[in-house]
Amino acid sequence: MTVRFLYSLIWWLALPLVLARLWLRGRQEPGYREHWLERLSCYNNDALAWPGRTLWVHAVSVGETRAAEPLIDALLAAWPDSRIVLTHMTPTGRATGQALYAQHGARLVQSYLPYDTTTMVGRFIRHFQPVVCLLMETEVWPNLIAVCARKQIPVALVNARLSERSLGKAQRLGRLMQDAARGIALVAAQTEADAVRVRSLGVASAVVTGSIKFDVTPPGSALAIGARLRASMGARRVLLCASTREGEEALILDAFVRAQAAPDVLLVIVPRHPQRFDDVAALMQARGPMLRRSQLNAASVAVPPAVRMVLGDSMGEMFAYYAACDCAFIGGSLLPLGGQNLIEACALGKPVLVGPHTFNFDLVTQDAIDAGAALRVASADDLMRQGLRLLADDGLRAAMGRQALSFANLHRGATQRTLALLQPLIGNGKS
């Protein structure tokens, strides 16, 4: 009895509980109750026939979906006969994909990734018939890789990152993860440290390409929304706390109250997960006058002077929030959650603050700090001290903003390096 057989058996035994959890999560986020048959690899009879190549890209949630944008655009340009099948695990990832890739029409199809059994993955492959599977960042599924190998579909892990903590988890899975790693044809890693950790799992080919996220271009529509949002805030100085996680908002809000900031300082909090918008709104309301971003949609609506806090309760507008702020704190880093990527804020020339816990993005965060684009804070109170200092010092803020933009521009080019590595796996494209 093989380790992967036991893994598959656990999946089948757990499936009723997995589906029940999916249904329960749908109470807070209705998207979990939509398209659920796709997770079981059940599709309509129409095979969505495509005359050219189908390239399969898996982006688990919002961050990976947004990171994949320059790669997907480049793939479609380099292989004009191709279409992309883009799979996700979360409804927020799927919604982000719908917003980002609507212009590609029939050349981009979205679906949920089927649960990782050989039967379901096999049905998915028979239905869509991909010629390659590209997994974004950290997603490794043993049965998916095994079925692709059996059907001679090469698997690549692109924009790959692997923290020491994630490596430890993978190593504890032993033979299961080692066999999966050996089935990966290519890893395009963000950093040399990521490549070293991936190689230690047994991957044959791991090449450092840099982070594709540096190649994301802020869309003009997002910048226009950001300009309108900023106009609604008047002459306020804006401290943005982006992609905050559960437990962080209360710390930030209490620190904001203690800091007794000047009346023209506006705190904007954008939680990472939309199902928490109402909970965070309640936290804010308990501490003073607040407004929701959704109340600012009308052109005539402005943030009243008495309002000190705004809740960013919208999806797909992170570039707009960065465009509208004066400096940005990147959430998930005050508590030991690993942090989020600071590249988008840097790409818009915004000074960046990060907390003590950035282990998921160690190198890029440290590089930004070393470049003068970012500052590390020790706590929520330190966040407020440093944030208010930046808001009060126009010269320091402008200098950090220039360093942030230079840092982002310096690291571009990962998409083309990745594309060159993928060409032998996909075949000849546009001449």
Coordinates of C-alpha atoms in Angstrom, one line a residue:
M1 CA 0.0 0.0 0.0
T2 CA 1.6 3.2 -1.2
V3 CA 1.7 6.5 0.7
R4 CA -0.2 8.2 -2.1
F5 CA -2.9 5.5 -1.9
L6 CA -3.4 6.3 1.8
Y7 CA -3.5 10.0 1.0
S8 CA -6.2 9.4 -1.6
L9 CA -8.2 7.2 0.8
I10 CA -8.1 10.0 3.4
W11 CA -9.4 12.4 0.8
W12 CA -12.4 10.1 -0.1
L13 CA -13.1 9.4 3.6
A14 CA -13.0 13.1 4.4
L15 CA -15.0 14.3 1.4
P16 CA -18.4 14.5 3.3
L17 CA -16.8 16.7 5.9
V18 CA -15.0 18.8 3.3
L19 CA -18.3 19.4 1.5
A20 CA -20.1 20.1 4.8
R21 CA -17.4 22.7 5.6
L22 CA -17.8 24.2 2.2
W23 CA -21.5 24.6 2.8
L24 CA -21.0 26.2 6.2
R25 CA -18.4 28.6 4.9
G26 CA -21.1 29.6 2.4
R27 CA -23.0 31.2 5.2
Q28 CA -20.5 34.0 5.4
E29 CA -19.3 33.9 1.8
P30 CA -22.1 32.7 -0.5
G31 CA -19.5 32.2 -3.3
Y32 CA -18.5 28.9 -1.6
R33 CA -22.0 27.5 -2.5
E34 CA -21.6 28.3 -6.2
H35 CA -20.0 26.1 -8.9
W36 CA -19.4 23.5 -6.2
L37 CA -19.8 20.6 -8.7
E38 CA -16.6 21.8 -10.4
R39 CA -14.7 20.9 -7.1
L40 CA -15.9 17.3 -7.8
S41 CA -14.9 17.6 -11.4
C42 CA -18.4 17.4 -12.7
Y43 CA -19.1 19.5 -15.8
N44 CA -21.7 20.1 -18.5
N45 CA -21.6 17.7 -21.5
D46 CA -20.1 20.4 -23.7
A47 CA -16.4 19.8 -23.7
L48 CA -15.6 23.4 -24.3
A49 CA -13.6 22.3 -27.4
W50 CA -10.7 24.6 -28.3
P51 CA -8.9 24.3 -31.6
G52 CA -5.5 25.2 -30.2
R53 CA -3.5 24.5 -27.0
T54 CA -5.0 24.7 -23.5
L55 CA -2.6 26.0 -20.9
W56 CA -3.7 25.3 -17.3
V57 CA -2.8 27.9 -14.6
H58 CA -3.7 27.3 -11.0
A59 CA -3.9 30.4 -8.8
V60 CA -5.4 29.4 -5.4
S61 CA -6.8 32.8 -4.2
V62 CA -6.6 36.6 -4.6
G63 CA -2.9 37.1 -4.2
E64 CA -1.9 34.4 -6.7
T65 CA -4.5 35.4 -9.2
R66 CA -3.3 39.0 -9.2
A67 CA 0.3 37.9 -9.4
A68 CA -0.5 35.7 -12.4
E69 CA -1.7 38.6 -14.5
P70 CA 1.5 39.5 -16.3
L71 CA 2.2 35.8 -17.0
I72 CA -1.2 35.1 -18.3
D73 CA -1.1 38.1 -20.6
A74 CA 2.4 37.0 -21.8
L75 CA 1.3 33.4 -22.4
L76 CA -1.7 34.5 -24.5
A77 CA 0.5 36.8 -26.5
A78 CA 3.3 34.3 -27.1
W79 CA 0.9 31.4 -28.0
P80 CA -1.9 33.0 -30.1
D81 CA -3.6 29.7 -30.6
S82 CA -3.9 29.0 -26.9
R83 CA -6.5 29.5 -24.2
I84 CA -6.0 29.6 -20.5
V85 CA -7.9 27.4 -18.0
L86 CA -7.5 29.3 -14.7
T87 CA -8.4 27.3 -11.6
H88 CA -8.9 28.6 -8.0
M89 CA -9.7 27.3 -4.6
T90 CA -11.6 30.4 -3.2
P91 CA -14.5 32.4 -4.5
T92 CA -12.5 35.6 -3.9
G93 CA -9.8 34.3 -6.2
R94 CA -12.4 33.5 -8.8
A95 CA -14.0 36.9 -8.5
T96 CA -10.6 38.5 -8.8
G97 CA -9.9 36.5 -12.0
Q98 CA -13.3 37.6 -13.5
A99 CA -12.4 41.2 -12.9
L100 CA -8.8 41.0 -14.2
Y101 CA -9.3 38.9 -17.3
A102 CA -12.7 39.7 -18.7
Q103 CA -11.1 41.3 -21.7
H104 CA -9.7 37.9 -22.9
G105 CA -13.2 36.5 -23.5
A106 CA -13.3 32.9 -24.6
R107 CA -9.5 32.6 -24.4
L108 CA -9.7 32.4 -20.6
V109 CA -12.0 29.9 -18.8
Q110 CA -12.3 29.8 -15.0
S111 CA -13.0 26.7 -12.9
Y112 CA -12.5 25.5 -9.3
L113 CA -9.6 23.1 -8.9
P114 CA -11.0 19.6 -8.3
Y115 CA -10.3 17.9 -5.0
D116 CA -7.0 16.0 -5.2
T117 CA -8.0 12.5 -6.0
T118 CA -6.8 10.7 -9.1
T119 CA -10.4 10.3 -10.4
M120 CA -11.4 13.9 -10.1
V121 CA -8.1 15.3 -11.5
G122 CA -8.3 12.7 -14.3
R123 CA -11.9 14.0 -15.2
F124 CA -10.7 17.6 -15.2
I125 CA -7.8 16.8 -17.6
R126 CA -10.1 14.8 -19.9
H127 CA -12.5 17.7 -20.0
F128 CA -10.1 20.5 -20.6
Q129 CA -7.2 18.6 -22.2
P130 CA -4.3 20.9 -21.1
V131 CA -0.9 20.6 -22.6
V132 CA 0.9 22.0 -19.5
C133 CA 0.0 22.7 -15.8
L134 CA 1.5 25.9 -14.2
L135 CA 1.1 26.1 -10.4
M136 CA 1.5 29.5 -8.9
E137 CA 3.8 30.1 -6.0
T138 CA 3.3 27.3 -3.4
E139 CA 0.6 25.0 -4.6
V140 CA 1.7 21.3 -4.7
W141 CA -0.9 18.6 -5.0
P142 CA 0.5 15.0 -5.1
N143 CA -2.3 13.3 -7.1
L144 CA -2.5 16.2 -9.5
I145 CA 1.2 15.9 -10.3
A146 CA 1.0 12.1 -10.5
V147 CA -1.9 12.2 -12.9
C148 CA -0.2 14.8 -15.1
A149 CA 2.9 12.7 -15.2
R150 CA 0.9 9.6 -16.3
K151 CA -0.7 11.6 -19.1
Q152 CA 2.7 13.3 -20.0
I153 CA 1.5 16.8 -19.1
P154 CA 4.5 18.7 -17.7
V155 CA 4.0 20.5 -14.4
A156 CA 5.8 23.7 -13.5
L157 CA 5.8 25.7 -10.3
V158 CA 6.1 29.3 -11.3
N159 CA 6.8 32.4 -9.2
A160 CA 7.6 29.8 -6.6
R161 CA 8.3 30.7 -2.9
L162 CA 8.9 28.4 0.0
S163 CA 9.5 29.7 3.5
E164 CA 11.5 27.7 6.1
R165 CA 8.2 27.1 7.9
S166 CA 6.5 25.7 4.7
L167 CA 9.6 23.6 4.0
G168 CA 9.3 22.1 7.5
K169 CA 5.7 21.1 6.8
A170 CA 6.6 19.6 3.5
Q171 CA 9.4 17.6 5.0
R172 CA 7.1 16.2 7.7
L173 CA 4.9 14.7 4.9
G174 CA 8.0 12.7 3.9
R175 CA 7.7 10.4 0.9
L176 CA 4.3 11.9 -0.3
M177 CA 5.8 15.3 -0.9
Q178 CA 9.2 14.0 -2.1
D179 CA 7.5 12.0 -4.8
A180 CA 5.3 15.0 -5.8
A181 CA 8.4 17.2 -5.9
R182 CA 10.2 14.8 -8.2
G183 CA 7.2 15.0 -10.6
I184 CA 7.6 18.7 -11.1
A185 CA 9.4 19.4 -14.4
L186 CA 10.5 22.9 -13.6
V187 CA 10.5 25.4 -10.8
A188 CA 10.8 29.1 -11.5
A189 CA 11.7 30.5 -8.1
Q190 CA 11.5 34.0 -6.8
T191 CA 14.8 33.9 -4.9
E192 CA 17.9 31.8 -4.5
A193 CA 16.8 30.9 -1.0
D194 CA 13.4 29.7 -2.4
A195 CA 15.3 27.6 -5.0
V196 CA 17.6 26.0 -2.4
R197 CA 14.6 25.0 -0.3
V198 CA 12.7 23.6 -3.3
R199 CA 15.7 21.6 -4.4
S200 CA 16.0 20.1 -1.0
L201 CA 12.6 18.4 -1.6
G202 CA 14.0 16.7 -4.7
V203 CA 12.9 18.9 -7.5
A204 CA 15.2 18.3 -10.5
S205 CA 15.2 21.8 -12.0
A206 CA 14.8 25.0 -10.0
V207 CA 15.9 28.3 -11.6
V208 CA 15.8 31.8 -10.1
T209 CA 13.7 34.1 -12.2
G210 CA 12.6 36.8 -9.6
S211 CA 9.0 37.7 -8.7
I212 CA 6.4 38.1 -11.4
K213 CA 4.6 40.5 -9.2
F214 CA 7.1 43.2 -10.0
D215 CA 5.8 43.1 -13.6
V216 CA 2.2 43.9 -12.6
T217 CA 1.2 47.2 -14.2
P218 CA -1.2 49.4 -12.2
P219 CA -4.3 49.6 -14.5
G220 CA -5.4 53.1 -15.6
S221 CA -9.0 52.3 -14.4
A222 CA -7.7 51.5 -10.9
L223 CA -5.7 54.8 -10.8
A224 CA -8.8 56.7 -11.9
I225 CA -10.8 55.1 -9.1
G226 CA -8.0 55.9 -6.7
A227 CA -8.0 59.6 -7.8
R228 CA -11.8 59.8 -7.2
L229 CA -11.4 58.1 -3.8
R230 CA -8.6 60.5 -2.9
A231 CA -10.8 63.5 -4.0
S232 CA -13.5 62.3 -1.7
M233 CA -11.1 62.4 1.2
G234 CA -10.2 66.1 0.6
A235 CA -7.0 67.4 2.1
R236 CA -6.7 64.6 4.6
R237 CA -3.4 62.8 5.2
V238 CA -4.2 59.1 4.6
L239 CA -2.6 56.1 6.4
L240 CA -3.6 52.9 4.7
C241 CA -3.6 49.5 6.5
A242 CA -3.9 47.0 3.6
S243 CA -4.7 43.3 3.7
T244 CA -5.2 43.1 7.4
R245 CA -5.9 39.8 9.1
E246 CA -8.1 38.8 12.0
G247 CA -6.8 40.2 15.3
E248 CA -4.8 42.9 13.7
E249 CA -7.6 45.5 13.2
A250 CA -8.3 45.7 16.9
L251 CA -4.6 46.3 17.6
I252 CA -4.4 49.0 14.9
L253 CA -7.6 50.8 16.0
D254 CA -6.6 50.8 19.7
A255 CA -3.2 52.2 18.8
F256 CA -4.8 54.8 16.5
V257 CA -7.0 56.0 19.4
R258 CA -4.0 56.1 21.8
A259 CA -1.9 58.1 19.3
Q260 CA -4.4 61.0 19.3
A261 CA -3.5 61.8 15.7
A262 CA -4.2 65.3 14.3
P263 CA -7.8 65.7 13.0
D264 CA -6.7 65.7 9.4
V265 CA -5.3 62.2 9.6
L266 CA -7.5 59.5 8.1
L267 CA -7.1 55.8 8.8
V268 CA -8.2 53.4 6.0
I269 CA -8.3 49.7 6.8
V270 CA -8.8 47.1 4.1
P271 CA -9.3 43.6 5.5
R272 CA -7.8 40.8 3.3
H273 CA -11.0 38.6 3.5
P274 CA -14.3 40.1 2.4
Q275 CA -16.3 37.9 4.8
R276 CA -14.9 40.0 7.7
F277 CA -16.0 43.4 6.4
D278 CA -19.0 43.6 8.8
D279 CA -16.9 42.4 11.8
V280 CA -14.3 45.0 11.2
A281 CA -16.9 47.7 10.6
A282 CA -18.3 46.9 14.1
L283 CA -14.8 47.3 15.6
M284 CA -14.4 50.6 14.0
Q285 CA -17.8 51.9 15.0
A286 CA -17.0 51.1 18.6
R287 CA -14.1 53.5 18.4
G288 CA -15.6 56.5 16.7
P289 CA -17.2 57.8 13.5
M290 CA -16.4 55.8 10.4
L291 CA -17.5 55.4 6.8
R292 CA -17.5 52.4 4.5
R293 CA -15.8 52.6 1.0
S294 CA -19.1 51.4 -0.5
Q295 CA -20.7 54.7 0.7
L296 CA -18.3 56.7 -1.4
N297 CA -19.4 55.4 -4.7
A298 CA -21.5 58.5 -5.6
A299 CA -19.4 61.3 -7.0
S300 CA -21.0 63.8 -4.6
V301 CA -20.2 61.9 -1.4
A302 CA -17.2 63.1 0.6
V303 CA -15.7 61.9 3.9
P304 CA -17.1 64.3 6.6
P305 CA -14.5 66.0 8.8
A306 CA -15.7 64.2 11.9
V307 CA -15.0 60.8 10.3
R308 CA -11.5 59.5 11.2
M309 CA -11.7 56.0 9.8
V310 CA -12.8 54.4 6.5
L311 CA -13.4 50.7 5.9
G312 CA -12.3 49.4 2.6
D313 CA -15.2 47.1 1.9
S314 CA -14.6 46.5 -1.8
M315 CA -12.8 43.8 -3.8
G316 CA -10.3 44.2 -6.6
E317 CA -9.4 47.8 -5.7
M318 CA -6.1 47.4 -3.9
F319 CA -4.2 49.5 -6.5
A320 CA -6.9 52.2 -6.1
Y321 CA -6.4 52.2 -2.3
Y322 CA -2.6 52.5 -2.7
A323 CA -3.1 55.3 -5.2
A324 CA -5.3 57.2 -2.7
C325 CA -3.0 56.9 0.3
D326 CA 0.1 58.7 1.5
C327 CA 1.8 55.7 3.1
A328 CA 0.8 52.1 3.5
F329 CA 1.1 49.4 6.1
I330 CA 1.1 45.8 4.8
G331 CA -1.1 43.6 6.9
G332 CA -0.6 40.0 8.0
S333 CA 2.7 41.1 9.6
L334 CA 1.7 42.4 13.1
L335 CA 0.8 38.9 14.1
P336 CA 2.8 35.8 13.2
L337 CA 0.9 35.2 9.9
G338 CA 3.8 35.7 7.5
G339 CA 2.9 39.0 5.9
Q340 CA 1.8 40.0 2.4
N341 CA 3.6 41.2 -0.6
L342 CA 4.6 44.9 -0.6
I343 CA 5.4 45.2 -4.3
E344 CA 2.1 46.8 -5.4
A345 CA 2.5 49.6 -2.9
C346 CA 6.1 50.2 -4.0
A347 CA 5.0 50.2 -7.7
L348 CA 2.9 53.2 -6.9
G349 CA 5.7 55.0 -5.1
K350 CA 4.3 54.7 -1.6
P351 CA 6.3 54.5 1.6
V352 CA 5.7 51.1 3.1
L353 CA 5.5 49.9 6.7
V354 CA 5.7 46.3 7.7
G355 CA 5.4 44.4 11.0
P356 CA 7.8 42.0 12.6
H357 CA 6.4 38.8 11.0
T358 CA 7.2 38.7 7.3
F359 CA 8.5 35.1 6.9
N360 CA 6.4 34.4 3.8
F361 CA 8.2 37.3 2.0
D362 CA 11.5 37.5 3.9
L363 CA 13.9 38.5 1.1
V364 CA 11.7 40.9 -0.9
T365 CA 10.7 42.7 2.4
Q366 CA 14.3 42.9 3.6
D367 CA 15.5 44.1 0.2
A368 CA 12.8 46.9 0.3
I369 CA 13.9 47.9 3.8
D370 CA 17.6 47.9 2.7
A371 CA 16.6 50.1 -0.4
G372 CA 15.0 52.7 1.9
A373 CA 11.5 51.8 0.5
A374 CA 10.1 50.3 3.6
L375 CA 10.4 50.5 7.4
R376 CA 9.8 47.7 9.9
V377 CA 7.7 48.4 12.9
A378 CA 7.7 46.4 16.2
S379 CA 4.0 46.8 17.2
A380 CA 0.7 48.6 16.5
D381 CA 1.8 51.5 18.6
D382 CA 5.1 51.7 16.7
L383 CA 3.1 51.5 13.4
M384 CA 1.2 54.6 14.5
R385 CA 4.4 56.4 15.6
Q386 CA 6.2 55.7 12.3
G387 CA 3.1 56.3 10.2
L388 CA 2.3 59.7 11.8
R389 CA 5.9 60.7 11.5
L390 CA 5.8 60.0 7.7
L391 CA 2.5 61.8 7.3
A392 CA 4.0 64.9 9.0
D393 CA 7.3 64.9 7.1
D394 CA 6.7 65.7 3.4
G395 CA 10.4 65.4 2.5
L396 CA 10.9 62.0 4.2
R397 CA 7.7 60.7 2.7
A398 CA 8.6 61.8 -0.8
A399 CA 12.2 60.4 -0.5
M400 CA 10.8 57.0 0.6
G401 CA 8.3 57.1 -2.2
R402 CA 11.0 57.6 -4.8
Q403 CA 13.1 54.7 -3.3
A404 CA 10.0 52.5 -3.4
L405 CA 9.4 53.2 -7.1
S406 CA 13.0 52.7 -7.9
F407 CA 13.0 49.4 -6.0
A408 CA 9.9 48.1 -7.9
N409 CA 11.3 49.2 -11.3
L410 CA 14.7 47.6 -10.6
H411 CA 13.3 44.1 -10.2
R412 CA 11.1 43.9 -13.3
G413 CA 11.6 41.2 -16.0
A414 CA 10.7 37.9 -14.2
T415 CA 7.8 37.3 -16.6
Q416 CA 10.0 37.1 -19.7
R417 CA 12.6 35.0 -17.9
T418 CA 9.8 32.6 -16.8
L419 CA 8.3 32.5 -20.4
A420 CA 11.7 31.5 -21.8
L421 CA 11.9 28.6 -19.4
L422 CA 8.3 27.5 -20.2
Q423 CA 8.8 27.5 -24.0
P424 CA 10.3 23.9 -24.2
L425 CA 7.4 22.6 -22.1
I426 CA 4.7 24.3 -24.2
G427 CA 6.2 24.1 -27.7
N428 CA 6.7 26.7 -30.4
G429 CA 4.6 29.9 -30.1
K430 CA 4.5 33.1 -32.1
S431 CA 7.5 33.5 -34.3

